[in-house]
Coordinates of C-alpha atoms and ligand atoms in Angstrom, one line a residue:
X1 CA 112.6 181.2 -63.3
X2 CA 114.7 178.9 -65.4
X3 CA 117.3 176.3 -64.2
X4 CA 119.1 174.3 -66.8
X5 CA 122.5 173.2 -68.2
X6 CA 124.0 173.7 -71.7
X7 CA 127.0 171.8 -73.0
X8 CA 129.3 172.9 -75.8
X9 CA 132.4 175.0 -76.6
X10 CA 132.1 178.0 -74.3
X11 CA 133.5 181.2 -75.8
X12 CA 133.6 184.5 -73.9
X13 CA 135.6 187.6 -73.3
X14 CA 137.8 187.5 -70.3
X15 CA 138.8 191.1 -70.5
X16 CA 139.5 193.8 -73.1
X17 CA 142.4 191.8 -74.7
X18 CA 141.6 188.2 -74.1
X19 CA 139.0 185.7 -75.3
X20 CA 138.5 182.7 -73.1
X21 CA 137.6 179.4 -74.7
X22 CA 136.5 176.3 -72.7
X23 CA 136.0 173.3 -74.9
X24 CA 133.3 170.7 -74.0
X25 CA 132.3 172.5 -70.9
X26 CA 129.0 172.8 -69.0
X27 CA 127.3 176.2 -68.7
X28 CA 124.8 176.3 -65.8
X29 CA 121.8 178.6 -65.5
X30 CA 120.1 179.0 -62.1
X31 CA 117.2 181.3 -61.7
X32 CA 117.9 183.0 -65.0
X33 CA 121.5 183.8 -64.0
X34 CA 124.8 182.2 -64.9
X35 CA 126.0 179.8 -62.1
X36 CA 129.3 179.0 -63.8
X37 CA 131.2 177.2 -66.4
X38 CA 132.5 173.7 -65.5
X39 CA 134.6 170.9 -67.1
X40 CA 132.8 168.4 -65.0
X41 CA 129.2 169.1 -63.9
X42 CA 129.0 169.5 -60.1
X43 CA 126.8 167.0 -58.4
X44 CA 124.3 169.7 -57.3
X45 CA 123.4 170.5 -60.9
X46 CA 123.1 166.9 -62.2
X47 CA 119.3 166.8 -61.8
X48 CA 118.8 169.9 -64.0
X49 CA 117.6 169.5 -67.6
X50 CA 120.6 169.5 -69.9
X51 CA 120.9 170.4 -73.6
X52 CA 124.1 169.0 -75.3
X53 CA 125.0 171.2 -78.2
X54 CA 127.9 168.9 -79.1
X55 CA 130.5 170.6 -81.3
X56 CA 128.6 173.9 -81.5
X57 CA 129.9 177.2 -80.0
X58 CA 128.2 179.0 -77.1
X59 CA 128.9 182.7 -76.6
X60 CA 127.2 185.5 -74.6
X61 CA 124.5 187.4 -76.4
X62 CA 125.6 190.6 -78.1
X63 CA 124.5 194.1 -77.0
X64 CA 123.7 196.7 -79.7
X65 CA 124.1 200.0 -77.8
X66 CA 122.5 202.1 -80.6
X67 CA 120.0 201.3 -83.3
X68 CA 117.2 203.2 -85.0
X69 CA 114.1 200.9 -85.4
X70 CA 112.2 203.2 -87.9
X71 CA 115.3 203.4 -90.1
X72 CA 115.4 199.6 -90.7
X73 CA 112.9 200.1 -93.5
X74 CA 115.5 202.1 -95.6
X75 CA 118.6 200.3 -94.6
X76 CA 121.1 200.1 -97.5
X77 CA 119.7 203.2 -99.2
X78 CA 121.1 206.8 -99.4
X79 CA 124.6 205.9 -98.4
X80 CA 126.3 208.5 -100.5
X81 CA 125.5 211.5 -98.3
X82 CA 126.9 213.0 -95.1
X83 CA 124.9 213.1 -91.9
X84 CA 122.9 216.3 -92.2
X85 CA 121.9 215.9 -95.9
X86 CA 121.1 212.2 -95.2
X87 CA 118.8 213.2 -92.3
X88 CA 116.9 215.7 -94.4
X89 CA 116.7 213.6 -97.6
X90 CA 116.1 210.1 -96.3
X91 CA 115.6 209.9 -92.6
X92 CA 113.1 212.6 -91.7
X93 CA 110.7 211.7 -94.6
X94 CA 110.8 208.0 -93.5
X95 CA 110.4 208.7 -89.8
X96 CA 107.3 210.8 -90.6
X97 CA 105.5 207.7 -91.8
X98 CA 105.3 206.3 -88.3
X99 CA 102.4 208.7 -87.5
X100 CA 100.5 206.0 -89.3
X101 CA 100.1 203.0 -86.9
X102 CA 99.5 200.5 -89.7
X103 CA 102.8 201.4 -91.3
X104 CA 104.5 201.3 -88.0
X105 CA 103.1 197.9 -87.2
X106 CA 104.3 196.4 -90.5
X107 CA 107.7 198.2 -90.4
X108 CA 108.5 197.5 -86.7
X109 CA 107.3 193.9 -87.2
X110 CA 110.1 193.4 -89.8
X111 CA 112.7 195.1 -87.6
X112 CA 111.8 193.1 -84.5
X113 CA 111.8 189.8 -86.4
X114 CA 115.3 190.5 -87.8
X115 CA 116.6 191.5 -84.4
X116 CA 115.2 188.4 -82.8
X117 CA 116.9 186.2 -85.3
X118 CA 120.3 187.9 -84.9
X119 CA 123.1 187.5 -82.4
X120 CA 121.8 190.5 -80.5
X121 CA 120.1 189.8 -77.1
X122 CA 119.9 193.4 -75.9
X123 CA 119.6 196.7 -77.6
X124 CA 119.2 200.4 -77.0
X125 CA 116.7 201.7 -79.6
X126 CA 115.6 205.0 -81.0
X127 CA 112.0 205.1 -82.1
X128 CA 110.4 208.3 -83.6
X129 CA 108.7 211.4 -82.0
X130 CA 105.3 209.5 -82.2
X131 CA 104.0 208.2 -78.9
X132 CA 101.5 205.6 -80.2
X133 CA 104.1 204.1 -82.6
X134 CA 106.8 204.1 -79.9
X135 CA 104.4 202.2 -77.6
X136 CA 103.7 199.7 -80.3
X137 CA 107.4 199.1 -80.9
X138 CA 107.8 198.6 -77.1
X139 CA 105.0 196.1 -77.1
X140 CA 106.5 194.2 -80.0
X141 CA 110.0 194.2 -78.4
X142 CA 108.5 192.8 -75.2
X143 CA 106.8 190.0 -77.2
X144 CA 110.1 189.2 -78.9
X145 CA 111.8 188.2 -75.6
X146 CA 114.7 190.5 -76.3
X147 CA 115.7 193.0 -73.6
X148 CA 115.7 196.6 -74.6
X149 CA 115.6 200.3 -73.8
X150 CA 113.4 202.1 -76.3
X151 CA 113.2 205.9 -76.7
X152 CA 110.5 208.2 -78.0
X153 CA 112.6 210.8 -79.8
X154 CA 112.4 214.5 -78.9
X155 CA 112.9 217.1 -81.6
X156 CA 111.3 220.5 -81.6
X157 CA 113.6 222.4 -84.0
X158 CA 115.5 222.1 -87.3
X159 CA 113.2 219.4 -88.6
X160 CA 110.5 219.6 -91.3
X161 CA 107.1 220.8 -90.0
X162 CA 105.6 217.4 -90.8
X163 CA 107.8 215.7 -88.3
X164 CA 109.0 218.2 -85.6
X165 CA 107.1 218.6 -82.4
X166 CA 105.5 222.0 -82.7
X167 CA 106.8 223.4 -79.4
X168 CA 108.7 222.7 -76.2
X169 CA 105.4 222.3 -74.3
X170 CA 104.1 219.8 -76.9
X171 CA 107.4 217.8 -76.7
X172 CA 107.4 217.7 -72.9
X173 CA 103.7 216.8 -72.8
X174 CA 104.1 213.9 -75.2
X175 CA 107.2 212.7 -73.4
X176 CA 105.4 212.8 -70.0
X177 CA 102.4 210.9 -71.4
X178 CA 104.7 208.3 -72.9
X179 CA 106.6 207.9 -69.6
X180 CA 103.4 207.7 -67.5
X181 CA 102.0 205.1 -69.8
X182 CA 105.1 202.9 -70.2
X183 CA 107.1 203.2 -66.9
X184 CA 107.0 199.8 -65.2
X185 CA 104.6 198.3 -67.8
X186 CA 106.9 195.6 -69.1
X187 CA 109.5 193.2 -67.8
X188 CA 112.1 193.4 -70.6
X189 CA 111.3 196.7 -72.2
X190 CA 112.1 200.0 -70.6
X191 CA 111.9 203.7 -71.6
X192 CA 115.0 205.7 -72.2
X193 CA 115.0 209.5 -72.7
X194 CA 116.0 210.3 -76.3
X195 CA 116.7 213.9 -77.3
X196 CA 117.8 213.2 -80.9
X197 CA 120.8 215.5 -80.8
X198 CA 121.6 219.1 -79.9
X199 CA 120.5 220.6 -83.2
X200 CA 117.0 218.9 -82.8
X201 CA 116.2 220.3 -79.3
X202 CA 116.0 223.9 -78.0
X203 CA 117.8 224.8 -74.8
X204 CA 114.5 225.1 -72.9
X205 CA 113.4 221.6 -74.0
X206 CA 116.7 220.1 -72.9
X207 CA 116.3 221.6 -69.4
X208 CA 112.7 220.3 -69.2
X209 CA 113.8 216.9 -70.3
X210 CA 116.4 216.8 -67.6
X211 CA 113.7 217.4 -65.1
X212 CA 111.6 214.6 -66.6
X213 CA 114.6 212.3 -66.5
X214 CA 115.1 212.9 -62.8
X215 CA 111.4 212.6 -62.0
X216 CA 111.1 209.2 -63.8
X217 CA 114.6 208.1 -63.0
X218 CA 115.5 206.8 -66.5
X219 CA 118.7 206.7 -68.5
X220 CA 119.5 208.9 -71.5
X221 CA 120.7 208.3 -75.1
X222 CA 121.7 210.7 -77.8
X223 CA 124.4 211.5 -80.5
X224 CA 127.7 213.2 -79.9
X225 CA 130.6 214.5 -82.1
X226 CA 129.7 212.4 -85.1
X227 CA 130.3 214.4 -88.2
X228 CA 132.2 217.7 -88.9
X229 CA 129.1 219.6 -90.2
X230 CA 127.1 218.7 -87.2
X231 CA 129.9 219.6 -84.7
X232 CA 130.3 223.0 -86.3
X233 CA 126.6 223.6 -86.1
X234 CA 126.4 222.7 -82.4
X235 CA 129.2 225.2 -81.7
X236 CA 127.0 227.9 -83.2
X237 CA 123.8 226.7 -81.4
X238 CA 125.3 226.5 -77.9
X239 CA 128.2 229.0 -78.0
X240 CA 128.6 229.0 -74.2
X241 CA 129.5 225.3 -74.1
X242 CA 133.2 224.4 -74.2
X243 CA 132.4 221.5 -76.6
X244 CA 129.5 219.3 -77.8
X245 CA 129.6 217.1 -74.7
X246 CA 129.7 220.1 -72.5
X247 CA 126.4 221.3 -74.1
X248 CA 124.7 218.1 -72.9
X249 CA 126.4 218.5 -69.5
X250 CA 125.1 222.0 -69.1
X251 CA 121.6 220.7 -69.7
X252 CA 122.0 217.9 -67.1
X253 CA 121.8 215.1 -69.7
X254 CA 125.3 213.8 -69.7
X255 CA 125.5 211.0 -67.1
X256 CA 126.8 211.6 -63.6
X257 CA 123.7 210.8 -61.6
X258 CA 122.2 208.7 -64.4
X259 CA 123.2 206.1 -67.1
X260 CA 123.9 207.7 -70.4
X261 CA 124.9 206.5 -73.9
X262 CA 126.3 208.8 -76.5
X263 CA 126.6 207.4 -80.0
X264 CA 129.7 207.9 -82.2
X265 CA 132.2 210.3 -80.5
X266 CA 134.3 210.1 -83.6
X267 CA 135.8 213.5 -83.1
X268 CA 135.8 213.9 -79.3
X269 CA 138.8 215.7 -78.0
X270 CA 140.6 215.2 -74.7
X271 CA 138.3 217.6 -72.8
X272 CA 135.2 215.8 -74.1
X273 CA 136.8 212.5 -73.2
X274 CA 137.5 213.8 -69.7
X275 CA 133.8 214.9 -69.3
X276 CA 132.7 211.4 -70.4
X277 CA 135.0 209.7 -68.0
X278 CA 133.9 211.9 -65.1
X279 CA 130.3 211.2 -65.8
X280 CA 130.6 207.5 -66.7
X281 CA 129.1 208.1 -70.2
X282 CA 129.0 205.0 -72.4
X283 CA 130.2 205.5 -76.0
X284 CA 128.3 203.5 -78.7
X285 CA 130.9 202.9 -81.4
X286 CA 129.1 202.6 -84.8
X287 CA 131.8 201.9 -87.3
X288 CA 129.8 201.1 -90.4
X289 CA 127.6 204.2 -89.9
X290 CA 130.7 206.3 -89.5
X291 CA 132.0 205.1 -92.8
X292 CA 128.7 205.3 -94.7
X293 CA 128.1 208.9 -93.6
X294 CA 131.8 209.8 -94.1
X295 CA 132.0 210.8 -90.4
X296 CA 135.4 209.2 -89.7
X297 CA 136.7 206.5 -87.4
X298 CA 136.6 206.9 -83.6
X299 CA 139.9 206.0 -81.8
X300 CA 138.5 203.1 -79.7
X301 CA 141.8 201.9 -78.2
X302 CA 142.5 205.5 -77.1
X303 CA 139.1 205.7 -75.4
X304 CA 139.7 202.3 -73.6
X305 CA 143.2 203.3 -72.5
X306 CA 141.7 206.5 -71.1
X307 CA 139.2 204.4 -69.0
X308 CA 136.1 205.2 -71.0
X309 CA 133.2 202.8 -71.3
X310 CA 132.7 201.7 -74.8
X311 CA 130.2 199.3 -76.5
X312 CA 129.5 198.5 -80.1
X313 CA 126.5 199.4 -82.2
X314 CA 125.0 199.0 -85.6
X315 CA 123.3 202.4 -85.8
X316 CA 120.9 201.1 -88.5
X317 CA 120.3 202.8 -90.9
X318 CA 123.5 204.8 -90.8
X319 CA 124.7 201.2 -90.6
X320 CA 123.1 198.9 -93.2
X321 CA 122.6 195.8 -91.1
X322 CA 121.5 194.7 -87.7
X323 CA 124.3 192.1 -87.4
X324 CA 126.7 192.7 -84.5
X325 CA 129.1 190.3 -86.1
X326 CA 129.2 192.7 -89.1
X327 CA 129.7 195.6 -86.6
X328 CA 132.7 193.8 -85.1
X329 CA 134.2 193.2 -88.5
X330 CA 133.7 196.8 -89.5
X331 CA 135.2 198.0 -86.2
X332 CA 138.3 196.0 -86.8
X333 CA 138.6 197.0 -90.5
X334 CA 138.0 200.7 -89.8
X335 CA 140.5 200.8 -87.0
X336 CA 143.2 199.4 -89.3
X337 CA 142.5 202.1 -92.0
X338 CA 142.6 204.7 -89.2
X339 CA 145.9 203.4 -88.0
X340 CA 147.4 203.1 -91.5
X341 CA 146.2 206.4 -92.9
X342 CA 145.4 208.8 -90.0
X343 CA 147.1 208.1 -86.7
X344 CA 149.7 205.4 -85.8
X345 CA 149.6 206.3 -82.1
X346 CA 146.3 204.3 -81.7
X347 CA 146.6 200.6 -82.3
X348 CA 144.0 198.9 -84.5
X349 CA 141.4 196.7 -82.8
X350 CA 142.0 193.0 -82.4
X351 CA 139.3 190.4 -82.7
X352 CA 139.5 189.9 -78.9
X353 CA 138.8 193.6 -78.3
X354 CA 136.0 193.7 -80.8
X355 CA 134.4 190.7 -79.1
X356 CA 134.8 192.4 -75.8
X357 CA 133.1 195.6 -77.1
X358 CA 130.1 193.6 -78.5
X359 CA 129.6 191.6 -75.2
X360 CA 131.0 193.0 -72.0
X361 CA 131.5 196.5 -73.2
X362 CA 127.9 197.2 -74.0
X363 CA 126.6 194.7 -71.5
X364 CA 127.8 196.8 -68.6
X365 CA 125.1 199.4 -69.5
X366 CA 122.5 196.7 -68.6
X367 CA 124.3 195.6 -65.4
X368 CA 125.9 192.2 -65.0
X369 CA 125.6 191.3 -68.7
X370 CA 127.9 190.1 -71.5
X371 CA 129.8 187.2 -69.9
X372 CA 129.3 183.8 -68.3
X373 CA 130.4 184.9 -64.8
X374 CA 128.5 183.7 -61.8
X375 CA 125.6 186.0 -61.1
X376 CA 125.5 187.5 -64.6
X377 CA 122.2 187.5 -66.5
X378 CA 121.9 184.4 -68.7
X379 CA 122.1 185.6 -72.3
X380 CA 123.6 183.0 -74.6
X381 CA 123.8 182.4 -78.4
X382 CA 124.6 179.0 -79.8
X383 CA 126.5 179.0 -83.1
X384 CA 126.4 176.3 -85.8
X385 CA 129.3 177.0 -88.1
X386 CA 129.1 173.6 -90.0
X387 CA 128.2 175.3 -93.3
X388 CA 131.4 177.4 -93.3
X389 CA 133.4 174.5 -94.7
X390 CA 137.2 174.2 -94.5
X391 CA 139.7 171.5 -95.5
X392 CA 142.1 172.0 -92.5
X393 CA 141.3 171.5 -88.8
X394 CA 140.6 174.7 -87.0
X395 CA 140.6 175.5 -83.3
X396 CA 137.5 176.6 -81.6
X397 CA 138.9 180.1 -81.4
X398 CA 139.5 180.1 -85.2
X399 CA 136.0 178.8 -85.7
X400 CA 134.5 181.7 -83.7
X401 CA 136.6 184.3 -85.6
X402 CA 135.5 182.9 -88.9
X403 CA 131.8 182.8 -87.9
X404 CA 132.0 186.4 -86.9
X405 CA 133.6 187.4 -90.2
X406 CA 131.8 185.1 -92.6
X407 CA 128.6 184.1 -90.8
X408 CA 125.0 185.3 -90.9
X409 CA 121.8 184.5 -89.1
X410 CA 121.8 181.0 -90.5
X411 CA 124.6 180.3 -88.1
X412 CA 122.5 181.3 -85.1
X413 CA 121.3 178.0 -83.9
X414 CA 119.7 178.8 -80.5
X415 CA 119.3 181.9 -78.4
X416 CA 118.6 182.5 -74.7
X417 CA 117.8 185.9 -73.2
X418 CA 117.7 186.4 -69.4
X419 CA 117.3 182.7 -68.9
X420 CA 114.5 182.2 -71.5
X421 CA 115.0 180.2 -74.6
X422 CA 113.8 182.2 -77.7
X423 CA 114.5 179.5 -80.2
Ligands
GUN1 N1 122.2 212.4 -85.5 C1 121.0 212.8 -85.3 N2 120.1 211.9 -85.8 C2 120.8 210.9 -86.3 C3 120.4 209.6 -86.9 O1 119.3 209.3 -87.1 N3 121.5 208.8 -87.2 C4 122.8 209.2 -87.0 N4 123.7 208.3 -87.4 N5 123.1 210.3 -86.5 C5 122.1 211.2 -86.1
FE2 FE1 122.2 207.0 -84.6

């Protein structure tokens, strides 16, 4: 277990509306956890190894609550379709390629290398239906040093024959095999149950997955109320449900006794919000994806006011990039257009709130993660913004804001995950 001290300008989210900046402070890691932020290093820590990052910024690692690893290969393509056509035209043909382990090894290698270089320290990841390729991805994620949940996808209907699992029994059998072979196998990489979305899974499969979820005591991730065409389809597929969220709830896959992430929630109404609040469901807000697939813009401040748990996500390849800084920028920009054009009752997002979503908001899904509070897991990213030149003097806060808007992976100088230095 690692014990060390970092020095620099410490930037973190205090709460939903406040960034906290501590210039030239010491950040202490004891046994892989944060032991505090200090202006003067307490005597008891003076014997620990120290890295002085000088004028650089040190922030908590960012948490990507929703990303599709197999879609990284076609990021930036096919962005002129809505969700259901995009799935059939681009996504399903690409995901079918992961039956080939050589292709999966190459494609996942690129995905993992990019994620490792990025500001992301933790992620919740969709794989494909294929068990061997999903295990290969989990192995690669473990080697990367990042912390993740990875899900073998379930889909036994409304997908091409070359990709869909042929029956409920086959889907359950594959999922059980995957869970038996991966549960407890790795330190940083854990399985998460991943029914793709309601249109992909028959009712009987959903009930069986809920049984497996309980048996293996794992969390759940899926998609919810993303796009109008999809929502109308779910209404037809599960006519007894009061809304899309209620369909998951009926099947026992909507939080409550387990942790659960639902991506998007662009069009969730008050009743769906109430179900999410009652069940502690996390919303993975994916603003770039929601623009690319013409889904809309989720009312994030309304969700936060209502007491919902919200994190930020890239949703590659609905989103085109793995960068959480880009996701923050897109979240702010989309919220302003929503406010201007659609609904002035929901205030646009500030930089402070976007930073909160990217760190503490999603971090909560992983436990004590997303801030430098005593006892929190030690995830830190060191930023070097010296290439973003400027003639005037800027505050540390302004430098952080600019790095988020303008920066890229060249600005990621060092990265620590759960107390381990990756680079
Ligand atoms: N809904 C079901 N599958 C997907 C997917 O792969 N991406 C997005 N954005 N939404 C989905
Ligand atoms: Fe998605």
